[in-house]
Tab-separated table of C-alpha atoms and ligand atoms in Angstrom:
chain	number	residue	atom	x	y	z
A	1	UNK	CA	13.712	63.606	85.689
A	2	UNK	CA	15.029	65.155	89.024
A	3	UNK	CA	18.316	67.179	87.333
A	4	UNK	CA	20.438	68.720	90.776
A	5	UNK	CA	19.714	72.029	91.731
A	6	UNK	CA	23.377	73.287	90.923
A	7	UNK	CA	22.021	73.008	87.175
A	8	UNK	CA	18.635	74.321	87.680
A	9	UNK	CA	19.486	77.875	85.732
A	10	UNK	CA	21.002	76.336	83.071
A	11	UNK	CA	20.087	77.226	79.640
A	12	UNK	CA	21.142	75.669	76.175
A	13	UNK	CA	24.006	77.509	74.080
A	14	UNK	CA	21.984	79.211	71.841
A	15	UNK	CA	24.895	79.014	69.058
A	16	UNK	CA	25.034	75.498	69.864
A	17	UNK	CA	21.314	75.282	69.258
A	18	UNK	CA	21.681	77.022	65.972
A	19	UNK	CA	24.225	75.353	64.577
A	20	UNK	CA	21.921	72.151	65.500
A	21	UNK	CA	19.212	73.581	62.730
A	22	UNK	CA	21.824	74.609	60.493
A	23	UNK	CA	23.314	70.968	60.272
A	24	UNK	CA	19.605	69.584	59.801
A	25	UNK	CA	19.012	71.954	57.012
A	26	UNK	CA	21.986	71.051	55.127
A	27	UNK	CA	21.613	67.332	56.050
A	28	UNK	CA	18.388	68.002	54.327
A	29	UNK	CA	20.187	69.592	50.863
A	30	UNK	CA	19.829	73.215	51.795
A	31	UNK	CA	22.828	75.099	50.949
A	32	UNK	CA	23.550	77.569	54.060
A	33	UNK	CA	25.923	80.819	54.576
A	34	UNK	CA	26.582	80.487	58.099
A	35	UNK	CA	27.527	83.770	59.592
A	36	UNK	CA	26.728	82.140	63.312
A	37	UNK	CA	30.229	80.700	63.480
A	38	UNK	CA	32.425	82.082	65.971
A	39	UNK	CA	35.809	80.919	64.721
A	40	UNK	CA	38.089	82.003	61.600
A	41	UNK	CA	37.463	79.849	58.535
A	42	UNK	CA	41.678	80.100	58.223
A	43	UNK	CA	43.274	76.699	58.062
A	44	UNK	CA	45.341	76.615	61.539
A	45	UNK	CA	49.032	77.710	60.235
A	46	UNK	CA	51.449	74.804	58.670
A	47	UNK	CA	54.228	75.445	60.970
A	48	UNK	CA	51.452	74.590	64.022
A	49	UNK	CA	50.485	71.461	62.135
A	50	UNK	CA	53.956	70.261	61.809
A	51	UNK	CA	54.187	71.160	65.125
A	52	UNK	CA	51.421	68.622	66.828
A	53	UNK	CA	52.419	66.224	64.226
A	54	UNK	CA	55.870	66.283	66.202
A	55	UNK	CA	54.283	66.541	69.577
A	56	UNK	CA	52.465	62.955	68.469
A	57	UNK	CA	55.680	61.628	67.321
A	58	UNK	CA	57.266	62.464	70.069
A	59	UNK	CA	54.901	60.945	72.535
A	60	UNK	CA	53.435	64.002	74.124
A	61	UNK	CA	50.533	62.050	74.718
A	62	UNK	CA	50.046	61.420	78.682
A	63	UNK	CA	49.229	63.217	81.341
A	64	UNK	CA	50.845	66.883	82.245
A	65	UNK	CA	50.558	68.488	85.219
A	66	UNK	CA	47.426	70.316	85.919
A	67	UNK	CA	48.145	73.882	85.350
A	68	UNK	CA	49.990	73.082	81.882
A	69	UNK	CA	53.542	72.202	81.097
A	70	UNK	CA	56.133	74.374	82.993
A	71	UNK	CA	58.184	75.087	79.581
A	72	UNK	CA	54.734	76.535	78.347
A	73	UNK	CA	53.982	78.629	81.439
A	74	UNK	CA	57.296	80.135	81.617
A	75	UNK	CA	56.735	80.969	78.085
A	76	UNK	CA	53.181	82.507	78.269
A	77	UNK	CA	54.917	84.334	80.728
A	78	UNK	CA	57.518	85.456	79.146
A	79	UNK	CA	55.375	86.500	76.057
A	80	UNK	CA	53.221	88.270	77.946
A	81	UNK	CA	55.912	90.341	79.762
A	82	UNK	CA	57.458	91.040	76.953
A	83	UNK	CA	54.553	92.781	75.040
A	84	UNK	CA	52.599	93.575	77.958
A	85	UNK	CA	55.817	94.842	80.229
A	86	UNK	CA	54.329	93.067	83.404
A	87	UNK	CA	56.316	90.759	85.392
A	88	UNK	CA	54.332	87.254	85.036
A	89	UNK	CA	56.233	84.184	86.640
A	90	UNK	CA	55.278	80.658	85.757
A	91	UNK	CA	52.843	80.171	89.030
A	92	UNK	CA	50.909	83.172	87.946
A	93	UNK	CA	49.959	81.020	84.298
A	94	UNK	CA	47.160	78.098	84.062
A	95	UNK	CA	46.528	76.715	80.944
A	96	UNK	CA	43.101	75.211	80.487
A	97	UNK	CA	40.171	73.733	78.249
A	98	UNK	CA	39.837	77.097	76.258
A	99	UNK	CA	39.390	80.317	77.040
A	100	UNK	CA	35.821	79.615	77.954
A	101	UNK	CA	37.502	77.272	81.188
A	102	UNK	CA	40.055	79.887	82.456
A	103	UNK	CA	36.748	82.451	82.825
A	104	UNK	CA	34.371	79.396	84.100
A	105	UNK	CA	37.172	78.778	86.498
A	106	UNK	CA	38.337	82.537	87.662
A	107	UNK	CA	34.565	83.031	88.061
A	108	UNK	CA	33.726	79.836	90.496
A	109	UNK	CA	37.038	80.962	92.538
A	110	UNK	CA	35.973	84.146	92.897
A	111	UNK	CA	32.286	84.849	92.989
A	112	UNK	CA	29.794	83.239	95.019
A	113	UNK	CA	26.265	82.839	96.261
A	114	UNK	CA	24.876	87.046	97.007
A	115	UNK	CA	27.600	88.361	94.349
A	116	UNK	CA	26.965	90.306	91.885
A	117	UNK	CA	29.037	90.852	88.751
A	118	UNK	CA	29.174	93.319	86.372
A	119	UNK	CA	28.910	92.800	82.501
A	120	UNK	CA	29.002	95.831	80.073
A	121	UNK	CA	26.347	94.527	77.361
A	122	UNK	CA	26.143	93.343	74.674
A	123	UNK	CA	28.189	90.444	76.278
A	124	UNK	CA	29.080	86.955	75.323
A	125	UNK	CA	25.949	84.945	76.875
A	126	UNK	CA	28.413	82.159	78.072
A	127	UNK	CA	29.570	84.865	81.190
A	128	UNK	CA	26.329	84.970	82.425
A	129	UNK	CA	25.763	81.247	82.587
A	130	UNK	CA	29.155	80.868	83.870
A	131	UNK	CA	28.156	83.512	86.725
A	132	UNK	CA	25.152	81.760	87.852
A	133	UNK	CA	26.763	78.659	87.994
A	134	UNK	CA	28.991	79.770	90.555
A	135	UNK	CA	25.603	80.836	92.521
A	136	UNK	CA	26.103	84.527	91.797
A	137	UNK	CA	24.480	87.562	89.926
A	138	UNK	CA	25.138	89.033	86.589
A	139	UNK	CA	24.636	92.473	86.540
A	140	UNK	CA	23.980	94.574	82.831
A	141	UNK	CA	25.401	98.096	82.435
A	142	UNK	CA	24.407	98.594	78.776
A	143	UNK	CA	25.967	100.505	76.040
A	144	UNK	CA	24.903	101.916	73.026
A	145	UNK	CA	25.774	101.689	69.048
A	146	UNK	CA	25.257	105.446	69.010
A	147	UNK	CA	28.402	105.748	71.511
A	148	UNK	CA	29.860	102.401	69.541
A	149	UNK	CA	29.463	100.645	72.445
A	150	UNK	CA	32.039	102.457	74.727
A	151	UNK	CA	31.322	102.056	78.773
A	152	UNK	CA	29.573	104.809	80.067
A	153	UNK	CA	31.510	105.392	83.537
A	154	UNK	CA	28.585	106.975	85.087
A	155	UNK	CA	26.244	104.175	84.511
A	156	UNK	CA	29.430	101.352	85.571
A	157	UNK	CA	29.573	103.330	88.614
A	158	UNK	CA	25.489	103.456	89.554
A	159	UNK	CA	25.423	99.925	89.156
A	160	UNK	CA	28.028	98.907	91.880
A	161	UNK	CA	27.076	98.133	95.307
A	162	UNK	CA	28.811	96.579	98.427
A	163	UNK	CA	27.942	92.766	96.919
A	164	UNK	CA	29.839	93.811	93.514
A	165	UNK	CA	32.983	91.470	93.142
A	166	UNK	CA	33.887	91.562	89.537
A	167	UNK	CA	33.812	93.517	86.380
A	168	UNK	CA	34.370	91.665	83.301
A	169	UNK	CA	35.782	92.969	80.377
A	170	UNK	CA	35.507	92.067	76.542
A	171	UNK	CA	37.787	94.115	74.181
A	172	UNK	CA	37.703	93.512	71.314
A	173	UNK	CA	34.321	92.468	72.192
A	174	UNK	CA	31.690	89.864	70.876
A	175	UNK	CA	29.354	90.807	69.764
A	176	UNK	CA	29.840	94.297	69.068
A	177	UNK	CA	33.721	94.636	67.674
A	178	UNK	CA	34.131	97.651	70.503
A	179	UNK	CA	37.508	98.038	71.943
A	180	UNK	CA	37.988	99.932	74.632
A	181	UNK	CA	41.081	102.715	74.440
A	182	UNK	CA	43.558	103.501	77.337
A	183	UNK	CA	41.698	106.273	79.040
A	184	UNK	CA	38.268	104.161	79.279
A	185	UNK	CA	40.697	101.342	80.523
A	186	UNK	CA	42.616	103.214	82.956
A	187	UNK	CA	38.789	104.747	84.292
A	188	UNK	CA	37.578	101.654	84.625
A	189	UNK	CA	40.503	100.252	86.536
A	190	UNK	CA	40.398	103.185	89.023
A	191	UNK	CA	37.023	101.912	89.201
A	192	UNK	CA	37.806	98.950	90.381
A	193	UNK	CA	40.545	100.177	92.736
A	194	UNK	CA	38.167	102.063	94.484
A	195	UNK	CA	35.361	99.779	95.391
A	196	UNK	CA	37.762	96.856	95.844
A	197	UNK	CA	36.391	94.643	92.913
A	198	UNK	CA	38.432	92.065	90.211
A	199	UNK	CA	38.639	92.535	86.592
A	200	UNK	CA	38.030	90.113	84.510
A	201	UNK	CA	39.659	90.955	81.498
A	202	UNK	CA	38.914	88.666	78.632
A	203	UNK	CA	40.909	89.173	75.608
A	204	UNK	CA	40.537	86.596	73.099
A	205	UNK	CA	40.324	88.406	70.514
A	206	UNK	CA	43.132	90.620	71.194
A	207	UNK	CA	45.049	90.053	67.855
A	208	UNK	CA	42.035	91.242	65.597
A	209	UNK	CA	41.625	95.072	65.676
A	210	UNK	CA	41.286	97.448	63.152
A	211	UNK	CA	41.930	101.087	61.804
A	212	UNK	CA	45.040	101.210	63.988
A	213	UNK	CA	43.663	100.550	67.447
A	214	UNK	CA	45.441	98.970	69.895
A	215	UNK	CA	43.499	96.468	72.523
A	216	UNK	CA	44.927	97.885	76.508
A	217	UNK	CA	45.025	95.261	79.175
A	218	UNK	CA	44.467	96.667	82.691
A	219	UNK	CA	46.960	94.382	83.513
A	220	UNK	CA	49.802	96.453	81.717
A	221	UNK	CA	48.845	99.705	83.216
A	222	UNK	CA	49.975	99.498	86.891
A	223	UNK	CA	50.844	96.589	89.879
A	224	UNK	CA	47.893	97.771	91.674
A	225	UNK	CA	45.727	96.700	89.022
A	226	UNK	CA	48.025	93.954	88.155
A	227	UNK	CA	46.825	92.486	91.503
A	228	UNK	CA	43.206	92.660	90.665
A	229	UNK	CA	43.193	91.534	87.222
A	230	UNK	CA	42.807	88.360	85.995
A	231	UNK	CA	44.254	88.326	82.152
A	232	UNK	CA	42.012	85.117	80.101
A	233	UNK	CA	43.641	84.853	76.434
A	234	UNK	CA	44.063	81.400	74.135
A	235	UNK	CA	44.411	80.125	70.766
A	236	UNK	CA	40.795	79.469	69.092
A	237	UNK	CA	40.312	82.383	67.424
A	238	UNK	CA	44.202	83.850	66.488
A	239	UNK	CA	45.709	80.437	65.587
A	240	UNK	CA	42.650	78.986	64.286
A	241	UNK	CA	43.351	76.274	66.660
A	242	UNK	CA	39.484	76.337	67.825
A	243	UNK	CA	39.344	72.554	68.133
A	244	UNK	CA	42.117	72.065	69.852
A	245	UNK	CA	41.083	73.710	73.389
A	246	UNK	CA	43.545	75.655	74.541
A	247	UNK	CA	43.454	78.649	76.594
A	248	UNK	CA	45.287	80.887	79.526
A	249	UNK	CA	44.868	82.669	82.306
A	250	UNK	CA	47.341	85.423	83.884
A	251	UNK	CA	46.748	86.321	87.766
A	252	UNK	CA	47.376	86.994	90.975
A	253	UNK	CA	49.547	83.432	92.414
A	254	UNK	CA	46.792	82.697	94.928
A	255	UNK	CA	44.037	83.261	91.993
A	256	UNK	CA	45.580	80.260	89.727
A	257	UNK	CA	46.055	77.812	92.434
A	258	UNK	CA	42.461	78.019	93.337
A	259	UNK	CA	41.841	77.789	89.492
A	260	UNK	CA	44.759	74.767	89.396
A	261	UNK	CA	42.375	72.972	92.030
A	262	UNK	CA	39.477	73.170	90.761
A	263	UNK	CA	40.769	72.400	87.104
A	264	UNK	CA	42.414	69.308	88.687
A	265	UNK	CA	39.026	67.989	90.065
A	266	UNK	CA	36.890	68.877	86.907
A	267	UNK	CA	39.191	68.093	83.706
A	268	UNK	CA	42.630	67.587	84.907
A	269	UNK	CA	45.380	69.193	82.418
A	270	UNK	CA	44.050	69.999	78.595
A	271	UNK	CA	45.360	68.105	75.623
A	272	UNK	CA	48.871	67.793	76.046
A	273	UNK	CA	49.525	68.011	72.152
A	274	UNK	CA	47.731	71.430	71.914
A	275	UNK	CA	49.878	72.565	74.631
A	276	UNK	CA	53.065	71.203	72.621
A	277	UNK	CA	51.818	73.341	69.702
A	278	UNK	CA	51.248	76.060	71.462
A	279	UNK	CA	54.693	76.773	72.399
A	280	UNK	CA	55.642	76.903	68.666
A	281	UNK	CA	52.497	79.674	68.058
A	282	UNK	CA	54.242	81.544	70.854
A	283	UNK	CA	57.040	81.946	68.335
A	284	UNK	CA	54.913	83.069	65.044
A	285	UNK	CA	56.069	86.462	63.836
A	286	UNK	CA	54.093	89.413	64.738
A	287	UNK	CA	53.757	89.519	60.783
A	288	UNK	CA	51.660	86.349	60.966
A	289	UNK	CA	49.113	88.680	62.408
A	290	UNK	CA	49.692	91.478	60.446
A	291	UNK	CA	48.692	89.305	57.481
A	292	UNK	CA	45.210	87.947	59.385
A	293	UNK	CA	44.420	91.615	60.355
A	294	UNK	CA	45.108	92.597	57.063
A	295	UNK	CA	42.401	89.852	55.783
A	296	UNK	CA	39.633	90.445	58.533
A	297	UNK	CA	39.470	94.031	57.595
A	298	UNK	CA	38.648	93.671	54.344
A	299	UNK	CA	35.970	91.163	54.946
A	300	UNK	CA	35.069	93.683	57.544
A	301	UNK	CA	34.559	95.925	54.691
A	302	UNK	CA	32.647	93.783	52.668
A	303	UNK	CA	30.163	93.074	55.165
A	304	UNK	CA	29.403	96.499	55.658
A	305	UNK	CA	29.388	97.283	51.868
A	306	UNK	CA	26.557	94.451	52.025
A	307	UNK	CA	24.614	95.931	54.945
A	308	UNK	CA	24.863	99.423	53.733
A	309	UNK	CA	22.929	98.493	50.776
A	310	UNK	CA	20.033	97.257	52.870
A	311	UNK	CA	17.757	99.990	53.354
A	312	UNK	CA	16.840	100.487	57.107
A	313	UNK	CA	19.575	98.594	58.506
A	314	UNK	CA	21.227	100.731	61.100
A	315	UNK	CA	25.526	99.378	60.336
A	316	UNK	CA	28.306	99.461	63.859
A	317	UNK	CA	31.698	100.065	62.982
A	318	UNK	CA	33.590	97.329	64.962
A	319	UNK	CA	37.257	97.806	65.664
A	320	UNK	CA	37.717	94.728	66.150
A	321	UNK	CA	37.052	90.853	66.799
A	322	UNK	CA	35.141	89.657	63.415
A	323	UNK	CA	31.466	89.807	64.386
A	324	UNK	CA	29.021	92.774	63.387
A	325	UNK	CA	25.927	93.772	64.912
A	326	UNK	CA	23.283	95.545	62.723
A	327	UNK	CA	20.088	96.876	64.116
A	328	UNK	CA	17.154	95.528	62.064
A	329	UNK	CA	14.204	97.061	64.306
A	330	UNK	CA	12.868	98.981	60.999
A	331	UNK	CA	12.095	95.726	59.759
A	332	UNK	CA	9.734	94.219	63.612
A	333	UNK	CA	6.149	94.148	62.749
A	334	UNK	CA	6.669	93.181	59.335
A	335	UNK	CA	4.931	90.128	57.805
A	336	UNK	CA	6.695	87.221	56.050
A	337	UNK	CA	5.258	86.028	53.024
A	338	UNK	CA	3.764	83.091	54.979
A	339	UNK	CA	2.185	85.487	57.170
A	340	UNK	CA	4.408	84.827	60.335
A	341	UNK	CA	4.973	88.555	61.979
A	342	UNK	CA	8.663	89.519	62.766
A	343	UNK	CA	8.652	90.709	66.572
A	344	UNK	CA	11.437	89.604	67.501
A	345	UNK	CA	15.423	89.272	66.578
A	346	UNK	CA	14.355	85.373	67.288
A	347	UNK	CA	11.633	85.156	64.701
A	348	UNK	CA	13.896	87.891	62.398
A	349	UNK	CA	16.835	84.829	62.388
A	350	UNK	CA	14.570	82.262	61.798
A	351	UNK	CA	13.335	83.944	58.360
A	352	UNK	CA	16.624	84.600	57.116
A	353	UNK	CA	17.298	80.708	57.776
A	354	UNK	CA	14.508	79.298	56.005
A	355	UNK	CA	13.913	82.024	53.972
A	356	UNK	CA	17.083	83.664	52.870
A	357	UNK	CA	19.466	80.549	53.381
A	358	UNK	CA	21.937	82.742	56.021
A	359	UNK	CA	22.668	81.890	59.284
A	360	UNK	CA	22.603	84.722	61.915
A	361	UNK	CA	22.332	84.486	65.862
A	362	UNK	CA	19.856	86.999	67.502
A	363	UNK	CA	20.655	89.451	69.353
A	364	UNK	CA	18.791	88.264	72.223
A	365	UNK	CA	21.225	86.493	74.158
A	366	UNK	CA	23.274	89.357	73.631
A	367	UNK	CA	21.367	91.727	75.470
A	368	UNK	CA	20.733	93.335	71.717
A	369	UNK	CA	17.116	92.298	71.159
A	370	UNK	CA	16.727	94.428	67.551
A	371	UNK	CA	20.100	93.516	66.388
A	372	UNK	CA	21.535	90.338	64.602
A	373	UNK	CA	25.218	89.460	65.011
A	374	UNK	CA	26.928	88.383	62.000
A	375	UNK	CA	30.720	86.762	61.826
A	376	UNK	CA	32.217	87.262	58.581
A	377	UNK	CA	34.809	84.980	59.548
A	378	UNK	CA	34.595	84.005	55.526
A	379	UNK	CA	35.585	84.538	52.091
A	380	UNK	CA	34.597	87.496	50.946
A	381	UNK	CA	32.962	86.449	48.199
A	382	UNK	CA	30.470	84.625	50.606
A	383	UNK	CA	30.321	87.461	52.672
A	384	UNK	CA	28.643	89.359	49.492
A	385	UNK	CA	26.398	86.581	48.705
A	386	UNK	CA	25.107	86.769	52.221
A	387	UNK	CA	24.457	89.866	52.331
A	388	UNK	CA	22.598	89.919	48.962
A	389	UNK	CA	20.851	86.595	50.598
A	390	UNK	CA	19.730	88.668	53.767
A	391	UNK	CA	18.642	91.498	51.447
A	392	UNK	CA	16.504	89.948	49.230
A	393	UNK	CA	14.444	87.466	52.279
A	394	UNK	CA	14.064	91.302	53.815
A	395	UNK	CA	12.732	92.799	50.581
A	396	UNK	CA	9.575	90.325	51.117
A	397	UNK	CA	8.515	91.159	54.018
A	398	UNK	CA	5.140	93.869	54.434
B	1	PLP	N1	35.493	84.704	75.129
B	1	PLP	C1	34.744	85.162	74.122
B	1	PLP	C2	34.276	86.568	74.154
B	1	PLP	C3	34.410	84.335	73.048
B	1	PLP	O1	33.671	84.801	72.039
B	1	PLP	C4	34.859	82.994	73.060
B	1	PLP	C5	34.499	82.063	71.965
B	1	PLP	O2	33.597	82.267	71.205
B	1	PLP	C6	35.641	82.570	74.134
B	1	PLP	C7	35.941	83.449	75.148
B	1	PLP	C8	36.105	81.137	74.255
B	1	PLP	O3	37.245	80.850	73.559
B	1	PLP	P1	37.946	79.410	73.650
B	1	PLP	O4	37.709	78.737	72.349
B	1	PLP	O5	39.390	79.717	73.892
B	1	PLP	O6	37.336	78.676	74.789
């Protein structure tokens, strides 16, 4: 079949494709940990469920205009100001499909054919789909576990040239749990300053951090950067509201309106009863996230409890997010007890599904070929069992 060039670099989700196998295998009777999910397994809070349960009842069921409801606009705005201490009006809000459709849109309005933009990996594959999409370049500056993944400014700098348009940013970031502190934040933003280029700051996973750090936005450190940042946040993974598509975007006036257009030629508005709910998760109490802080770091411990016990298994410390990203390289060359050899993070995830009954995603995607990335967006009880899972498959290879 003769698919249009505008697709021709398009490749497969390969979470989507995993999840895919793991559905077959339990279709089939196997029982499965899945650690490959990228959402909390929390049920999405009562008050929101009473909330779209009123939206329905109230008829909030048509059309809204493109960008989102004004009443939840001004809000995002408002929330945003107020813990942020930026000056957000309503026209400087979209709301869209997700998170994943504020970035796809900044992105398209931004970059273009003979741009390059800048990802610090590990990244979240779906940025450099997105990218190439929009006809330009993704550019890797890597990091390292040894430096827990911070940005090394030198190498950021090397890799910018007079096509570099954007830097995105992931903190707390998937997959490696790194957050990025004020200085590193403030460096890059000078960076950015300087050679004229947007930041892309996406910060879904804003309300998960750990062992007291805070998550900075470049968008709350000056006007200057203000004006070059474009602030993507939603729902999915603090409200457990996933499902229900909702995300926004804080920028520059002239940013969104492209964004508004484009939305309003691809998808239109996103459900209008998400965005009725949404107002009421504006108003949880900051103790709502206390509590699911409180939670993910203790599964956070757990999974490294497991890991540690796994000989040769270099263990991160995240911060934050609820993803981990052990280094299994001791274990490449190693036979299975079929006799398939383990070169790859691939082939290392496929074992563990067939053979230890876990579900991982490779590092590959990632730009972490040795690595693995686990969510232990679970009970901590399954969280063990994986981990004793993942151990014993390991113990058989030679
Ligand atoms: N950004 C990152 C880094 C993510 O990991 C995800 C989801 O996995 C998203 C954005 C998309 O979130 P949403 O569900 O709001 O589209």
């Amino acid at each position: 079949m003769r698919l249009s060039p505008n697709i021709k670099e398009l490749q497969p989700s390969p979470t989507l494709a995993l999840r895919q196998r793991v559905q077959e295998l339990t279709r089939k009777g196997h029982t499965i940990l899945d650690m490959s999910v990228g959402e909390p397994d929390l049920p999405m809070p009562r008050v929101l469920r009473e909330a779209a349960k009123q939206a329905i009842d109230e008829g909030w069921t048509r059309y809204t205009p493109v960008g989102g409801l004004l009443a939840l606009r001004e809000k995002l705005a408002e929330h945003l100001n107020q813990r942020k201490g930026t000056d957000y009006k309503a026209n400087e809000i979209i709301v869209s499909t997700g998170a994943k459709q504020c970035i796809a849109q900044a992105v398209y309005s931004l970059v273009g054919p003979g741009d390059e933009v800048l990802l610090l990996a590990p990244y979240w594959p779906s940025y450099v789909t997105q990218i190439q999409l929009a006809g330009a370049q993704a550019v890797s500056v890597p990091t390292r576990a040894q430096d827990h993944y911070q940005p090394d400014l030198e190498l950021l700098q090397k890799a910018i040239t007079p096509r570099t348009k954007m830097i995105i940013l992931n903190s707390p970031n998937n997959p490696t749990g790194a957050v990025y502190n004020r200085a590193t934040v403030e460096a890059i933003a000078e960076i950015a300053c300087k050679h004229d280029i947007w930041l892309l700051s996406d910060e879904i996973y804003e309300r998960l951090t750990y062992h007291g750090e805070h998550p900075v936005s470049p968008a709350e450190l000056s006007p200057e950067v203000r004006a070059r940042t474009i602030l993507v946040n939603g729902f999915s993974k603090s409200c457990s509201m996933a499902g229900w598509r909702l995300g926004y975007m804080a920028g520059p006036k002239e940013v969104i309106a492209a964004c508004e257009a484009l939305q309003g030629a691809w998808t239109s508005n996103t459900n209008a009863i998400a965005q009725r709910t949404a107002l009421a998760a504006l108003d949880l109490a900051e103790g709502f996230f206390d509590d699911l802080r409180g939670v993910f770091e203790q599964r956070l411990l757990q999974i490294q409890e497991g890991l540690h016990a796994i000989p040769n298994v270099e263990v991160p410390t995240p911060q934050g997010a609820f993803y981990i990203l052990p280094d299994f390289h001791a274990y490449f060359g190693l036979k299975s007890p079929q006799g398939a050899v383990i070169d790859s993070s691939l082939k290392l995830a496929d074992y563990l599904l067939l053979e230890g009954k876990v579900a991982t995603v490779p590092g590959e995607p990632f730009e972490a070929p040795t690595c693995l990335r686990l969510a232990y967006a679970m009970d901590k009880q399954i969280i063990q069992q994986a981990t004793r899972q993942i151990q014993q498959a390991l113990a058989q290879l030679r």
